[in-house]
Short mmCIF file of C-alpha atoms and ligand atoms in Angstrom, two decimals:
data_model
loop_
_atom_site.label_atom_id
_atom_site.label_comp_id
_atom_site.label_asym_id
_atom_site.label_seq_id
_atom_site.Cartn_x
_atom_site.Cartn_y
_atom_site.Cartn_z
CA MET A 1 -26.65 -28.12 3.15
CA SER A 2 -29.58 -25.83 3.80
CA ALA A 3 -28.84 -22.28 2.39
CA ALA A 4 -27.83 -19.44 4.67
CA TYR A 5 -28.35 -15.84 3.48
CA ILE A 6 -26.51 -12.75 4.44
CA MET A 7 -29.55 -10.28 4.90
CA GLY A 8 -27.81 -7.55 6.95
CA ALA A 9 -24.37 -5.16 5.96
CA TYR A 10 -23.54 -2.14 7.63
CA GLU A 11 -20.23 -0.27 7.23
CA HIS A 12 -19.51 2.34 10.19
CA PRO A 13 -19.69 5.54 8.81
CA THR A 14 -16.68 7.21 10.90
CA ARG A 15 -12.90 6.81 9.39
CA LYS A 16 -11.25 8.33 12.78
CA ALA A 17 -12.95 7.40 16.30
CA GLU A 18 -12.22 10.07 18.65
CA GLY A 19 -13.82 9.44 21.69
CA ILE A 20 -15.63 6.40 20.62
CA SER A 21 -14.58 3.27 22.26
CA VAL A 22 -14.11 0.02 20.54
CA ALA A 23 -16.70 -1.80 22.19
CA GLN A 24 -19.45 0.97 21.04
CA LEU A 25 -18.03 1.07 17.58
CA HIS A 26 -18.76 -2.93 17.21
CA MET A 27 -22.24 -2.43 18.61
CA GLN A 28 -22.85 0.57 16.66
CA SER A 29 -21.91 -1.33 13.65
CA ALA A 30 -24.12 -4.35 14.83
CA ALA A 31 -27.28 -2.27 15.32
CA GLY A 32 -26.55 -1.02 11.89
CA ALA A 33 -26.58 -4.21 10.22
CA LEU A 34 -29.45 -5.54 12.09
CA ALA A 35 -31.36 -2.50 10.87
CA ASP A 36 -30.37 -3.23 7.33
CA ALA A 37 -31.77 -6.67 7.73
CA GLY A 38 -35.08 -5.62 9.51
CA LEU A 39 -33.81 -7.24 12.67
CA SER A 40 -33.24 -6.29 16.28
CA PHE A 41 -30.70 -7.80 18.93
CA ASP A 42 -33.41 -9.90 20.21
CA ASP A 43 -33.57 -11.77 17.21
CA VAL A 44 -29.81 -12.84 17.32
CA ASP A 45 -28.84 -16.02 18.28
CA GLY A 46 -25.44 -16.98 17.06
CA TYR A 47 -22.20 -14.26 17.57
CA PHE A 48 -19.07 -14.13 15.48
CA CYS A 49 -16.34 -11.97 15.95
CA ALA A 50 -12.28 -12.09 16.14
CA GLY A 51 -9.49 -10.40 17.79
CA ASP A 52 -10.16 -6.91 17.46
CA ALA A 53 -12.88 -7.79 19.56
CA PRO A 54 -11.91 -6.48 23.39
CA GLY A 55 -11.83 -9.43 25.92
CA LEU A 56 -11.48 -13.15 25.47
CA GLY A 57 -13.17 -14.20 22.41
CA ALA A 58 -16.82 -13.25 22.08
CA MET A 59 -17.90 -13.45 25.68
CA SER A 60 -16.91 -9.56 26.36
CA MET A 61 -19.12 -8.21 23.33
CA LEU A 62 -21.84 -10.31 24.41
CA GLU A 63 -21.72 -8.84 27.72
CA TYR A 64 -21.37 -5.33 26.52
CA MET A 65 -24.30 -5.74 24.01
CA ASN A 66 -26.13 -8.22 26.63
CA LEU A 67 -26.75 -10.69 24.20
CA ASP A 68 -27.74 -13.84 25.25
CA VAL A 69 -26.66 -16.68 22.27
CA HIS A 70 -26.31 -20.28 21.96
CA HIS A 71 -23.96 -20.39 19.07
CA VAL A 72 -20.43 -18.33 19.17
CA ASP A 73 -17.22 -18.63 17.65
CA SER A 74 -14.05 -16.30 17.34
CA THR A 75 -12.27 -17.97 14.91
CA GLU A 76 -8.95 -15.62 14.08
CA THR A 77 -7.33 -15.57 11.00
CA GLY A 78 -6.92 -11.83 10.88
CA GLY A 79 -8.49 -9.60 8.42
CA SER A 80 -9.70 -12.47 6.77
CA SER A 81 -11.74 -13.95 10.07
CA TYR A 82 -15.07 -12.42 8.85
CA LEU A 83 -15.21 -13.92 5.49
CA ILE A 84 -14.67 -17.43 7.82
CA HIS A 85 -17.12 -16.13 10.23
CA VAL A 86 -20.03 -16.05 7.53
CA ALA A 87 -19.02 -19.64 6.26
CA HIS A 88 -18.96 -20.74 9.73
CA ALA A 89 -22.10 -19.31 10.33
CA ALA A 90 -23.37 -20.60 7.34
CA GLN A 91 -22.35 -24.01 8.34
CA ALA A 92 -23.99 -23.37 12.20
CA ILE A 93 -27.57 -22.24 10.56
CA ALA A 94 -27.26 -25.85 8.34
CA ALA A 95 -26.67 -27.74 11.48
CA GLY A 96 -29.49 -26.23 13.02
CA LYS A 97 -27.07 -24.35 15.81
CA CYS A 98 -28.70 -20.45 14.92
CA ASN A 99 -30.98 -18.61 13.12
CA VAL A 100 -29.90 -15.23 13.12
CA ALA A 101 -25.64 -14.96 13.21
CA LEU A 102 -24.31 -11.57 14.02
CA ILE A 103 -20.68 -11.01 12.74
CA THR A 104 -19.07 -7.61 14.10
CA LEU A 105 -15.23 -6.07 13.46
CA ALA A 106 -14.33 -2.76 14.63
CA GLY A 107 -10.84 -0.84 15.94
CA ARG A 108 -9.52 3.06 16.06
CA PRO A 109 -5.62 2.32 15.06
CA ARG A 110 -5.83 5.56 13.57
CA ALA A 111 -7.35 7.48 16.58
CA ALA A 112 -4.85 5.43 18.75
CA GLY A 113 -1.82 6.82 17.08
CA MET A 114 -0.93 3.70 14.99
CA LYS A 115 1.41 4.97 12.40
CA SER A 116 3.09 1.95 10.87
CA ALA A 117 2.45 -1.31 12.14
CA LYS A 118 4.92 -3.59 13.85
CA MET A 119 4.39 -6.63 15.04
CA PRO A 120 3.67 -7.05 18.46
CA PRO A 121 5.88 -9.19 20.53
CA SER A 122 3.64 -12.62 21.43
CA PRO A 123 4.39 -15.65 23.25
CA THR A 124 4.54 -17.72 19.76
CA PRO A 125 7.55 -20.26 18.97
CA ASP A 126 8.24 -18.49 15.83
CA THR A 127 8.54 -14.96 17.65
CA PRO A 128 12.20 -14.13 18.48
CA PHE A 129 13.17 -15.70 14.85
CA GLU A 130 11.39 -13.02 13.34
CA GLY A 131 11.22 -10.00 16.06
CA LEU A 132 14.56 -9.68 16.34
CA PHE A 133 14.60 -8.00 12.70
CA ALA A 134 11.61 -6.34 13.80
CA PRO A 135 9.97 -6.33 10.13
CA SER A 136 7.48 -4.16 9.34
CA VAL A 137 4.02 -4.90 7.90
CA VAL A 138 5.44 -3.15 4.45
CA GLU A 139 8.52 -4.71 4.85
CA MET A 140 6.72 -8.40 4.92
CA TYR A 141 4.65 -7.57 1.93
CA GLY A 142 7.77 -5.87 0.26
CA MET A 143 9.30 -9.18 0.09
CA VAL A 144 6.41 -10.86 -1.37
CA ALA A 145 6.47 -8.19 -4.11
CA ALA A 146 10.24 -8.54 -4.71
CA ARG A 147 9.91 -12.36 -5.14
CA HIS A 148 6.90 -12.19 -7.61
CA MET A 149 8.78 -9.61 -9.58
CA TYR A 150 11.90 -12.01 -9.58
CA GLU A 151 10.22 -14.96 -10.64
CA PHE A 152 7.59 -13.21 -13.16
CA GLY A 153 8.86 -10.23 -14.01
CA THR A 154 6.18 -8.53 -12.45
CA THR A 155 6.69 -4.90 -12.56
CA SER A 156 5.60 -1.70 -10.35
CA GLU A 157 3.48 -0.24 -12.97
CA GLN A 158 1.63 -3.24 -13.42
CA LEU A 159 1.07 -3.12 -9.52
CA ALA A 160 0.39 0.64 -9.67
CA TRP A 161 -2.82 -0.48 -11.79
CA ILE A 162 -4.36 -2.00 -8.65
CA LYS A 163 -4.23 1.39 -6.78
CA VAL A 164 -5.45 3.10 -9.87
CA ALA A 165 -8.82 1.00 -10.37
CA ALA A 166 -9.25 1.37 -6.57
CA SER A 167 -8.99 5.28 -6.92
CA GLN A 168 -11.48 4.90 -9.93
CA HIS A 169 -13.87 3.78 -7.59
CA ALA A 170 -13.18 5.85 -4.49
CA GLN A 171 -13.74 9.25 -6.44
CA HIS A 172 -17.36 8.47 -6.04
CA ASN A 173 -17.65 7.32 -2.56
CA GLU A 174 -17.70 10.14 -0.20
CA ARG A 175 -16.39 8.52 3.01
CA ALA A 176 -13.43 7.19 1.24
CA MET A 177 -10.41 8.35 2.62
CA LEU A 178 -8.55 8.90 -0.46
CA ARG A 179 -10.76 10.32 -3.26
CA LYS A 180 -8.05 11.52 -5.51
CA VAL A 181 -8.10 9.56 -8.93
CA VAL A 182 -4.31 8.91 -9.47
CA THR A 183 -2.02 7.57 -12.37
CA VAL A 184 0.26 4.65 -12.61
CA ASP A 185 2.91 7.36 -12.97
CA ASP A 186 1.57 8.74 -9.55
CA VAL A 187 1.90 5.60 -7.65
CA VAL A 188 5.67 4.50 -9.06
CA ASN A 189 6.37 8.37 -8.01
CA SER A 190 5.23 8.26 -4.63
CA PRO A 191 8.23 7.48 -1.87
CA LEU A 192 9.31 4.30 -1.37
CA VAL A 193 8.28 2.76 2.02
CA SER A 194 10.01 -0.49 1.80
CA ALA A 195 11.12 -1.44 -1.75
CA PRO A 196 9.79 -2.29 -3.93
CA LEU A 197 6.69 -0.96 -2.61
CA HIS A 198 5.52 2.50 -2.61
CA ARG A 199 3.37 4.55 -0.05
CA LEU A 200 0.91 4.41 -2.72
CA ASP A 201 1.01 0.64 -2.65
CA CYS A 202 -0.43 0.47 0.79
CA CYS A 203 -3.76 0.74 2.17
CA VAL A 204 -5.13 3.53 4.53
CA VAL A 205 -5.02 3.14 8.44
CA SER A 206 -8.43 4.04 9.82
CA ASP A 207 -11.04 3.54 12.29
CA GLY A 208 -14.20 1.98 11.94
CA GLY A 209 -16.27 -1.26 11.72
CA GLY A 210 -18.68 -3.12 10.28
CA ALA A 211 -21.00 -5.88 10.86
CA LEU A 212 -22.89 -8.89 8.85
CA VAL A 213 -26.23 -10.70 9.74
CA VAL A 214 -26.67 -13.99 8.01
CA THR A 215 -29.52 -15.86 8.75
CA SER A 216 -31.83 -19.32 7.77
CA GLU A 217 -33.68 -19.64 4.51
CA ALA A 218 -36.88 -19.24 6.82
CA VAL A 219 -35.80 -15.89 8.46
CA ALA A 220 -34.48 -14.48 5.00
CA LYS A 221 -37.62 -14.93 3.37
CA SER A 222 -39.62 -13.27 6.17
CA LEU A 223 -37.57 -10.13 5.65
CA ASN A 224 -38.09 -7.22 3.16
CA ARG A 225 -34.47 -7.61 1.71
CA PRO A 226 -32.83 -8.81 -1.56
CA LEU A 227 -31.76 -12.23 -0.87
CA VAL A 228 -27.76 -12.64 -0.91
CA LYS A 229 -27.06 -16.53 -0.70
CA VAL A 230 -23.96 -18.02 0.60
CA ARG A 231 -23.32 -20.29 -2.45
CA GLY A 232 -19.83 -21.66 -1.74
CA ASN A 233 -16.83 -21.16 0.65
CA GLY A 234 -13.31 -22.02 1.25
CA GLU A 235 -10.80 -21.36 4.00
CA ALA A 236 -7.05 -22.40 4.47
CA VAL A 237 -3.93 -21.22 6.26
CA LYS A 238 -0.64 -20.98 4.85
CA HIS A 239 2.77 -20.42 6.99
CA PRO A 240 6.42 -20.95 6.31
CA SER A 241 6.34 -24.51 6.30
CA ALA A 242 9.27 -25.24 8.68
CA GLY A 243 11.55 -23.57 6.34
CA ARG A 244 10.17 -24.24 2.74
CA VAL A 245 9.20 -20.62 2.25
CA ASP A 246 7.24 -19.96 -0.92
CA LEU A 247 6.02 -16.45 -0.96
CA THR A 248 4.18 -16.15 -4.49
CA THR A 249 1.43 -18.65 -3.95
CA SER A 250 -1.15 -17.82 -0.89
CA ALA A 251 -3.61 -19.79 0.86
CA GLY A 252 -6.13 -18.61 -1.57
CA ALA A 253 -4.63 -21.39 -3.89
CA ILE A 254 -6.60 -23.91 -1.53
CA SER A 255 -9.58 -21.55 -0.42
CA GLY A 256 -10.42 -20.37 -3.79
CA PRO A 257 -10.99 -23.62 -5.72
CA ARG A 258 -12.62 -24.95 -2.84
CA ALA A 259 -15.17 -22.08 -2.96
CA PHE A 260 -15.73 -22.58 -6.81
CA ALA A 261 -16.02 -26.09 -6.43
CA GLU A 262 -18.62 -25.85 -3.59
CA ALA A 263 -20.52 -23.11 -5.68
CA GLY A 264 -20.27 -25.01 -8.74
CA VAL A 265 -18.90 -21.98 -10.98
CA THR A 266 -16.08 -20.78 -12.32
CA PRO A 267 -14.00 -17.39 -12.17
CA ALA A 268 -15.12 -16.85 -15.65
CA ASP A 269 -18.69 -16.75 -13.88
CA ILE A 270 -18.00 -14.02 -11.60
CA LYS A 271 -19.48 -10.39 -12.21
CA TYR A 272 -17.64 -8.74 -9.81
CA ALA A 273 -14.90 -9.55 -7.25
CA SER A 274 -14.08 -8.19 -3.49
CA ILE A 275 -10.26 -8.89 -3.17
CA TYR A 276 -8.31 -8.10 0.05
CA ASP A 277 -6.14 -5.41 -0.72
CA SER A 278 -3.90 -4.49 2.36
CA PHE A 279 -1.25 -3.78 -0.45
CA THR A 280 -1.40 -3.77 -4.29
CA ILE A 281 0.53 -7.43 -4.29
CA THR A 282 -2.09 -8.68 -2.00
CA VAL A 283 -4.57 -8.26 -4.92
CA LEU A 284 -2.14 -9.62 -7.51
CA VAL A 285 -1.08 -12.75 -5.81
CA ALA A 286 -4.94 -13.22 -4.59
CA LEU A 287 -6.13 -12.97 -8.21
CA GLU A 288 -3.69 -15.80 -9.37
CA ASP A 289 -4.49 -18.13 -6.57
CA LEU A 290 -8.23 -17.70 -7.19
CA GLY A 291 -7.97 -18.52 -10.78
CA PHE A 292 -8.90 -15.50 -12.65
CA CYS A 293 -5.37 -15.82 -14.44
CA GLU A 294 -2.20 -18.04 -14.58
CA LYS A 295 0.26 -17.92 -11.57
CA GLY A 296 2.44 -15.11 -12.68
CA LYS A 297 0.27 -13.47 -15.04
CA GLY A 298 -1.44 -11.12 -12.64
CA GLY A 299 0.56 -8.20 -13.52
CA ALA A 300 -0.53 -8.54 -17.25
CA PHE A 301 -4.17 -9.22 -16.08
CA VAL A 302 -4.82 -6.18 -13.72
CA ALA A 303 -2.83 -3.83 -16.27
CA ASP A 304 -4.99 -1.17 -18.35
CA GLY A 305 -7.93 -0.81 -16.27
CA ASN A 306 -8.94 -4.42 -16.25
CA LEU A 307 -10.35 -4.19 -12.50
CA ILE A 308 -12.21 -0.95 -13.25
CA SER A 309 -15.72 -1.05 -12.89
CA GLY A 310 -17.65 -0.25 -16.45
CA GLN A 311 -14.19 -0.63 -18.20
CA GLY A 312 -12.41 -3.91 -17.19
CA LYS A 313 -13.20 -7.79 -17.25
CA LEU A 314 -13.62 -7.81 -13.41
CA PRO A 315 -14.51 -4.93 -11.54
CA PHE A 316 -13.05 -4.91 -8.04
CA ASN A 317 -13.47 -3.05 -4.76
CA THR A 318 -15.81 -0.46 -6.12
CA ASP A 319 -15.76 1.02 -2.67
CA GLY A 320 -12.40 2.06 -3.16
CA GLY A 321 -11.32 -1.07 -0.94
CA GLY A 322 -8.85 -0.67 1.88
CA LEU A 323 -6.38 0.93 -0.69
CA CYS A 324 -8.26 4.17 -0.76
CA ASN A 325 -11.78 3.82 1.27
CA ASN A 326 -11.40 2.18 4.58
CA HIS A 327 -9.25 -0.44 6.30
CA PRO A 328 -11.10 -0.46 9.49
CA SER A 329 -8.64 -2.12 12.34
CA ASN A 330 -6.13 -2.93 9.87
CA ARG A 331 -8.58 -5.73 8.97
CA GLY A 332 -10.29 -5.26 5.64
CA GLY A 333 -12.21 -8.87 5.24
CA MET A 334 -15.57 -7.11 6.66
CA THR A 335 -15.72 -4.46 4.38
CA LYS A 336 -14.83 -6.43 1.31
CA VAL A 337 -18.54 -8.61 2.10
CA ILE A 338 -20.14 -5.57 2.64
CA GLU A 339 -19.13 -3.92 -0.63
CA ALA A 340 -20.06 -7.75 -2.52
CA VAL A 341 -23.56 -7.60 -0.86
CA ARG A 342 -24.25 -3.93 -2.09
CA GLN A 343 -23.32 -4.92 -5.55
CA LEU A 344 -25.23 -8.04 -5.62
CA ARG A 345 -28.30 -6.11 -4.03
CA GLY A 346 -27.86 -3.17 -6.66
CA GLU A 347 -27.27 -0.66 -4.07
CA ALA A 348 -23.37 0.06 -5.04
CA HIS A 349 -22.63 3.84 -6.02
CA PRO A 350 -24.31 3.84 -9.64
CA ALA A 351 -21.18 4.96 -11.05
CA VAL A 352 -19.35 1.65 -10.18
CA GLN A 353 -22.37 -0.79 -9.79
CA VAL A 354 -21.92 -3.50 -12.17
CA PRO A 355 -25.20 -4.14 -14.42
CA GLY A 356 -26.96 -7.40 -13.70
CA CYS A 357 -24.73 -8.42 -10.76
CA ASP A 358 -25.99 -11.70 -9.62
CA LEU A 359 -22.71 -13.71 -8.67
CA ALA A 360 -19.82 -12.28 -6.73
CA LEU A 361 -17.04 -13.12 -5.08
CA ALA A 362 -15.27 -11.88 -1.69
CA HIS A 363 -12.01 -13.08 -0.79
CA GLY A 364 -9.73 -12.15 2.26
CA THR A 365 -6.33 -12.57 3.23
CA GLY A 366 -5.42 -12.04 6.92
CA GLY A 367 -2.11 -12.35 8.76
CA SER A 368 0.95 -12.04 6.97
CA LEU A 369 1.21 -13.08 3.52
CA ALA A 370 5.30 -13.33 4.29
CA THR A 371 4.84 -15.58 7.23
CA ARG A 372 1.48 -17.01 8.36
CA HIS A 373 -1.94 -16.35 6.67
CA GLY A 374 -5.31 -17.30 6.46
CA SER A 375 -7.32 -17.18 3.13
CA ALA A 376 -10.84 -17.27 2.81
CA THR A 377 -13.04 -16.95 -0.07
CA LEU A 378 -17.01 -16.55 -0.71
CA ILE A 379 -18.89 -17.03 -3.63
CA LEU A 380 -22.17 -15.00 -3.27
CA GLU A 381 -25.35 -15.03 -5.10
CA ARG A 382 -28.37 -12.62 -5.72
CA LEU A 383 -31.52 -15.05 -5.84
CA MET B 1 7.96 -9.42 28.05
CA THR B 2 11.02 -9.19 26.09
CA LEU B 3 12.31 -11.48 22.77
CA ALA B 4 14.70 -13.08 25.51
CA ASP B 5 12.10 -13.67 27.75
CA LEU B 6 10.13 -15.42 25.20
CA ALA B 7 13.14 -17.52 23.86
CA ALA B 8 13.70 -18.80 27.39
CA VAL B 9 10.49 -20.15 27.88
CA ASN B 10 10.49 -22.07 24.13
CA PHE B 11 12.83 -24.96 25.19
CA ASP B 12 12.86 -26.09 21.66
CA ALA B 13 15.11 -23.70 20.15
CA LEU B 14 17.13 -22.65 23.47
CA PRO B 15 20.35 -24.74 21.72
CA PHE B 16 20.03 -22.23 18.82
CA TRP B 17 20.51 -19.31 20.83
CA GLN B 18 23.03 -20.73 22.91
CA GLY B 19 24.93 -21.09 19.59
CA THR B 20 24.44 -17.61 18.19
CA GLU B 21 25.75 -16.23 21.71
CA ALA B 22 28.75 -18.66 21.31
CA GLY B 23 29.35 -17.58 17.34
CA ASP B 24 27.91 -20.55 16.14
CA PHE B 25 25.47 -21.27 13.72
CA LEU B 26 23.41 -24.28 14.40
CA ILE B 27 20.45 -25.71 12.70
CA ALA B 28 18.06 -28.51 13.93
CA ARG B 29 18.31 -31.64 11.54
CA CYS B 30 15.65 -34.91 12.31
CA GLU B 31 18.22 -37.89 12.86
CA SER B 32 14.81 -40.03 11.56
CA CYS B 33 14.17 -38.49 8.00
CA GLY B 34 17.35 -36.44 7.71
CA GLU B 35 15.44 -32.98 7.23
CA ALA B 36 16.72 -29.67 8.30
CA HIS B 37 14.12 -27.33 9.49
CA HIS B 38 13.55 -23.80 10.67
CA TYR B 39 12.59 -22.64 13.50
CA PRO B 40 13.93 -25.43 15.63
CA ARG B 41 11.35 -27.50 17.20
CA ALA B 42 11.59 -30.25 19.40
CA ILE B 43 9.40 -32.54 17.30
CA CYS B 44 10.02 -33.00 13.53
CA PRO B 45 7.77 -31.05 11.38
CA PHE B 46 8.35 -33.59 8.44
CA CYS B 47 8.23 -36.86 10.05
CA ARG B 48 7.07 -36.23 13.82
CA SER B 49 9.99 -37.79 15.25
CA GLU B 50 11.36 -36.43 18.17
CA ALA B 51 15.16 -37.04 17.19
CA ILE B 52 16.24 -33.61 16.56
CA ARG B 53 19.96 -32.68 16.76
CA PHE B 54 21.55 -29.23 16.64
CA VAL B 55 24.39 -29.47 14.10
CA PRO B 56 26.70 -26.70 12.93
CA ALA B 57 25.34 -24.76 9.36
CA SER B 58 27.47 -23.85 6.99
CA GLY B 59 26.41 -20.06 7.10
CA LYS B 60 26.42 -20.03 3.51
CA GLY B 61 23.12 -19.08 1.69
CA VAL B 62 21.27 -17.16 -1.15
CA ILE B 63 18.87 -14.67 -0.65
CA TYR B 64 15.33 -15.41 -1.65
CA SER B 65 13.78 -12.27 -1.24
CA LEU B 66 14.16 -8.96 0.56
CA ALA B 67 12.56 -5.73 1.24
CA VAL B 68 15.24 -2.42 1.22
CA THR B 69 13.85 0.37 3.50
CA ARG B 70 16.41 3.44 2.39
CA ILE B 71 16.08 6.07 5.54
CA PRO B 72 18.54 9.46 5.17
CA GLU B 73 21.74 9.30 6.63
CA LYS B 74 21.28 5.49 8.06
CA PRO B 75 22.51 2.57 7.10
CA LEU B 76 20.60 0.85 4.43
CA ARG B 77 17.87 -1.71 6.29
CA VAL B 78 17.48 -5.00 4.45
CA VAL B 79 14.86 -7.36 5.73
CA ALA B 80 15.27 -10.48 3.80
CA TYR B 81 14.73 -14.30 3.52
CA VAL B 82 18.12 -16.17 2.84
CA THR B 83 17.91 -19.45 1.62
CA LEU B 84 20.64 -21.84 3.32
CA GLU B 85 22.95 -24.49 1.76
CA GLU B 86 21.44 -27.04 4.08
CA GLY B 87 17.70 -26.31 2.95
CA PRO B 88 15.81 -24.06 5.06
CA THR B 89 14.61 -20.57 4.13
CA ILE B 90 14.80 -18.40 6.82
CA MET B 91 14.07 -14.61 8.00
CA THR B 92 17.09 -12.30 8.95
CA GLN B 93 18.48 -9.22 7.96
CA ILE B 94 21.45 -8.26 5.56
CA VAL B 95 23.99 -5.95 7.40
CA ASP B 96 26.19 -3.46 5.51
CA ALA B 97 24.44 -4.04 2.30
CA ASP B 98 25.15 -1.97 -0.58
CA ASP B 99 22.43 -0.42 -3.10
CA ALA B 100 22.76 -3.32 -5.30
CA VAL B 101 21.97 -6.09 -2.82
CA ALA B 102 19.20 -8.47 -5.00
CA ILE B 103 17.54 -11.55 -4.83
CA GLY B 104 20.09 -14.54 -5.67
CA ASP B 105 23.10 -12.82 -3.90
CA PRO B 106 25.35 -15.08 -1.97
CA VAL B 107 25.17 -14.16 1.90
CA ARG B 108 27.11 -15.56 4.96
CA VAL B 109 26.43 -15.82 8.36
CA ASP B 110 27.05 -12.95 11.18
CA PHE B 111 25.98 -12.29 14.66
CA GLN B 112 24.71 -9.71 15.86
CA LYS B 113 23.80 -8.73 19.64
CA HIS B 114 20.27 -7.71 20.11
CA PRO B 115 19.47 -4.65 22.72
CA GLU B 116 17.12 -7.05 24.52
CA GLY B 117 19.61 -9.85 24.64
CA LEU B 118 19.43 -12.59 22.06
CA THR B 119 22.22 -13.12 19.51
CA ALA B 120 20.70 -12.63 15.56
CA ALA B 121 21.86 -14.65 13.00
CA VAL B 122 22.33 -12.07 10.30
CA PHE B 123 23.83 -12.06 7.03
CA ARG B 124 26.38 -10.10 5.05
CA LEU B 125 26.87 -10.26 1.03
CA ALA B 126 29.53 -12.63 0.32
CA ARG B 127 29.77 -12.05 -3.59
CA ASP B 128 33.23 -12.69 -3.97
CA THR B 129 33.96 -15.31 -1.37
CA ASN B 130 31.22 -17.90 -2.01
ZN1 ZN C 1 12.26 -35.99 10.60
#
C-alpha cells in the first residue's frame, strides 16, 4: 500500500461557540488544517465527515464549503469516526481515489445548553429496550467501571490517576477548560454522578472542532511540513452480542492488534499515546485492550503517574485530553489525532513534549462502551 | 416519536411488549439452535434461522453490573445489566433497591408502566427468595 501522511492538523480554539453555526465551525476548522498543511480548499479532492456534520452525510458540508470532490466517506462510529476517516483516507489515497483528503469535526453542545447527555430516541431495534430506562452516558460508563472493579479489583483511586495525569498536562495548555492540577483525593472526593463514577472521572462538555488533511506521498513531499506517516490502522465494532454482554473488553481488542500488526511494531515501541478519554474508565479499558498491559492490570498500570509526560512510561493526552482540555461535539477522536500529530512534529507544549517522539498511537472509542461502540487505532510515525 | 411508536414498527419484538403489558416475561428462543437471545429479533442472531418462539422466562436473574445514582429525597436510581437464568444479559432498572445493591445480587422481574405507554421489565432484589 502506498503511504499516506497527515500533513494538516488544526484544533479550533473556541470552547464555547456563541453565535457561530456548526457549519461555520466545520469550515473554520477545515481552513485551519489546510493552512497548517500549506494547502488551500482548491486542493481538496476527498472529504470525510461523520454525524456531527449538518445534513445527510457529506453533502451539506460540501455545499456549504462549495467544494467539488471525487471521493466522500461519512463513516459513523461516534467519537472515533475521525480515526477511521484517517484510515479510510489512507486507503483511498493508496487506491488512487484522491490525493488530498479533508476530515472535519465540529459541534456546539455547550452553547446549545446540553448538560448531561441522554441517548436520543432513534428508530433502531434496540431503542425501546434501553430507552425505557433512559440511561445517561455516565450511567452507561458507570456500569463498565463497576464490572471492571468487580472482576479485577480496580479501584476509584486507580481510575483517578488517569484524571490526575490529564490535569498535570492541561496546566500547560492555555486553551484547556480545566487547567487546575488535581490529586487522587480531589477526584475520589468529587461528587458521585453515578456510582462508581465521580464528576472528575468525566470529560468536559465543550464546543469547537478540528480538522485533518491526509495526503498522498507526492503531495506530502511537496509541502514544507514534517512528514507524519499513517503506518498502521485498525477498526472494529462491538455490541451486546444478542445478550452475551461483556463490559470489560472493548472493540479496541480487535482494532489495536490489527493496527500494530500492520505497522509491524508493538506497544513497547510507542513513545506517546492519545487515548480516547470520555471517562477515566474509557482509558483504562483501552490501555488493556491495546496491549499496554494485561487485561485486568490497567489499574496498576495507570497508578503513580505512569501516564504523566516526563515521569511515567506512557505519556498520554498531553493536551489535557477530553478530561481537561476539550471534547468538541462530545466526540474526542479528532483531538486525539491532533495531539499525536503535535507530538510527532515536536510541536506539543515544551513542558509535555516527549523527547524524540517518532512513533505515536491514537485510539478512539465512539458510541457507548456499555452497548454498541466503534474502536479505531492509528499508529503514526514521524519520518 | 415516542418509544411506544418505535416499538410498534419493530414487528420482531411485539410479542415481548404484549407480554410485559399482560404481566408475562417472555424471551425469544430459537427452535433451530435452542439459544435464547435479547433484544428479540425475527431472525436468530446465532444460527440465522427464522424459527423464533417467544417462551415464558423464569423472571429470575443476577445483577451483572450497575450504576447507582443518588438524588436527595428521591428513590435510589439503579440502571443495571441483569443476567437471566435463561442466559441473556439485558439492560434494565433495579427498583426499590437498598444502598447495598451490588453485582451478584439475585433479582426477580417485575413490571412498570412507562408514561409513554410501554410496560418495562424491571427487577427487584430477591436476596431471600432466589
Ligand atoms: Zn438459532
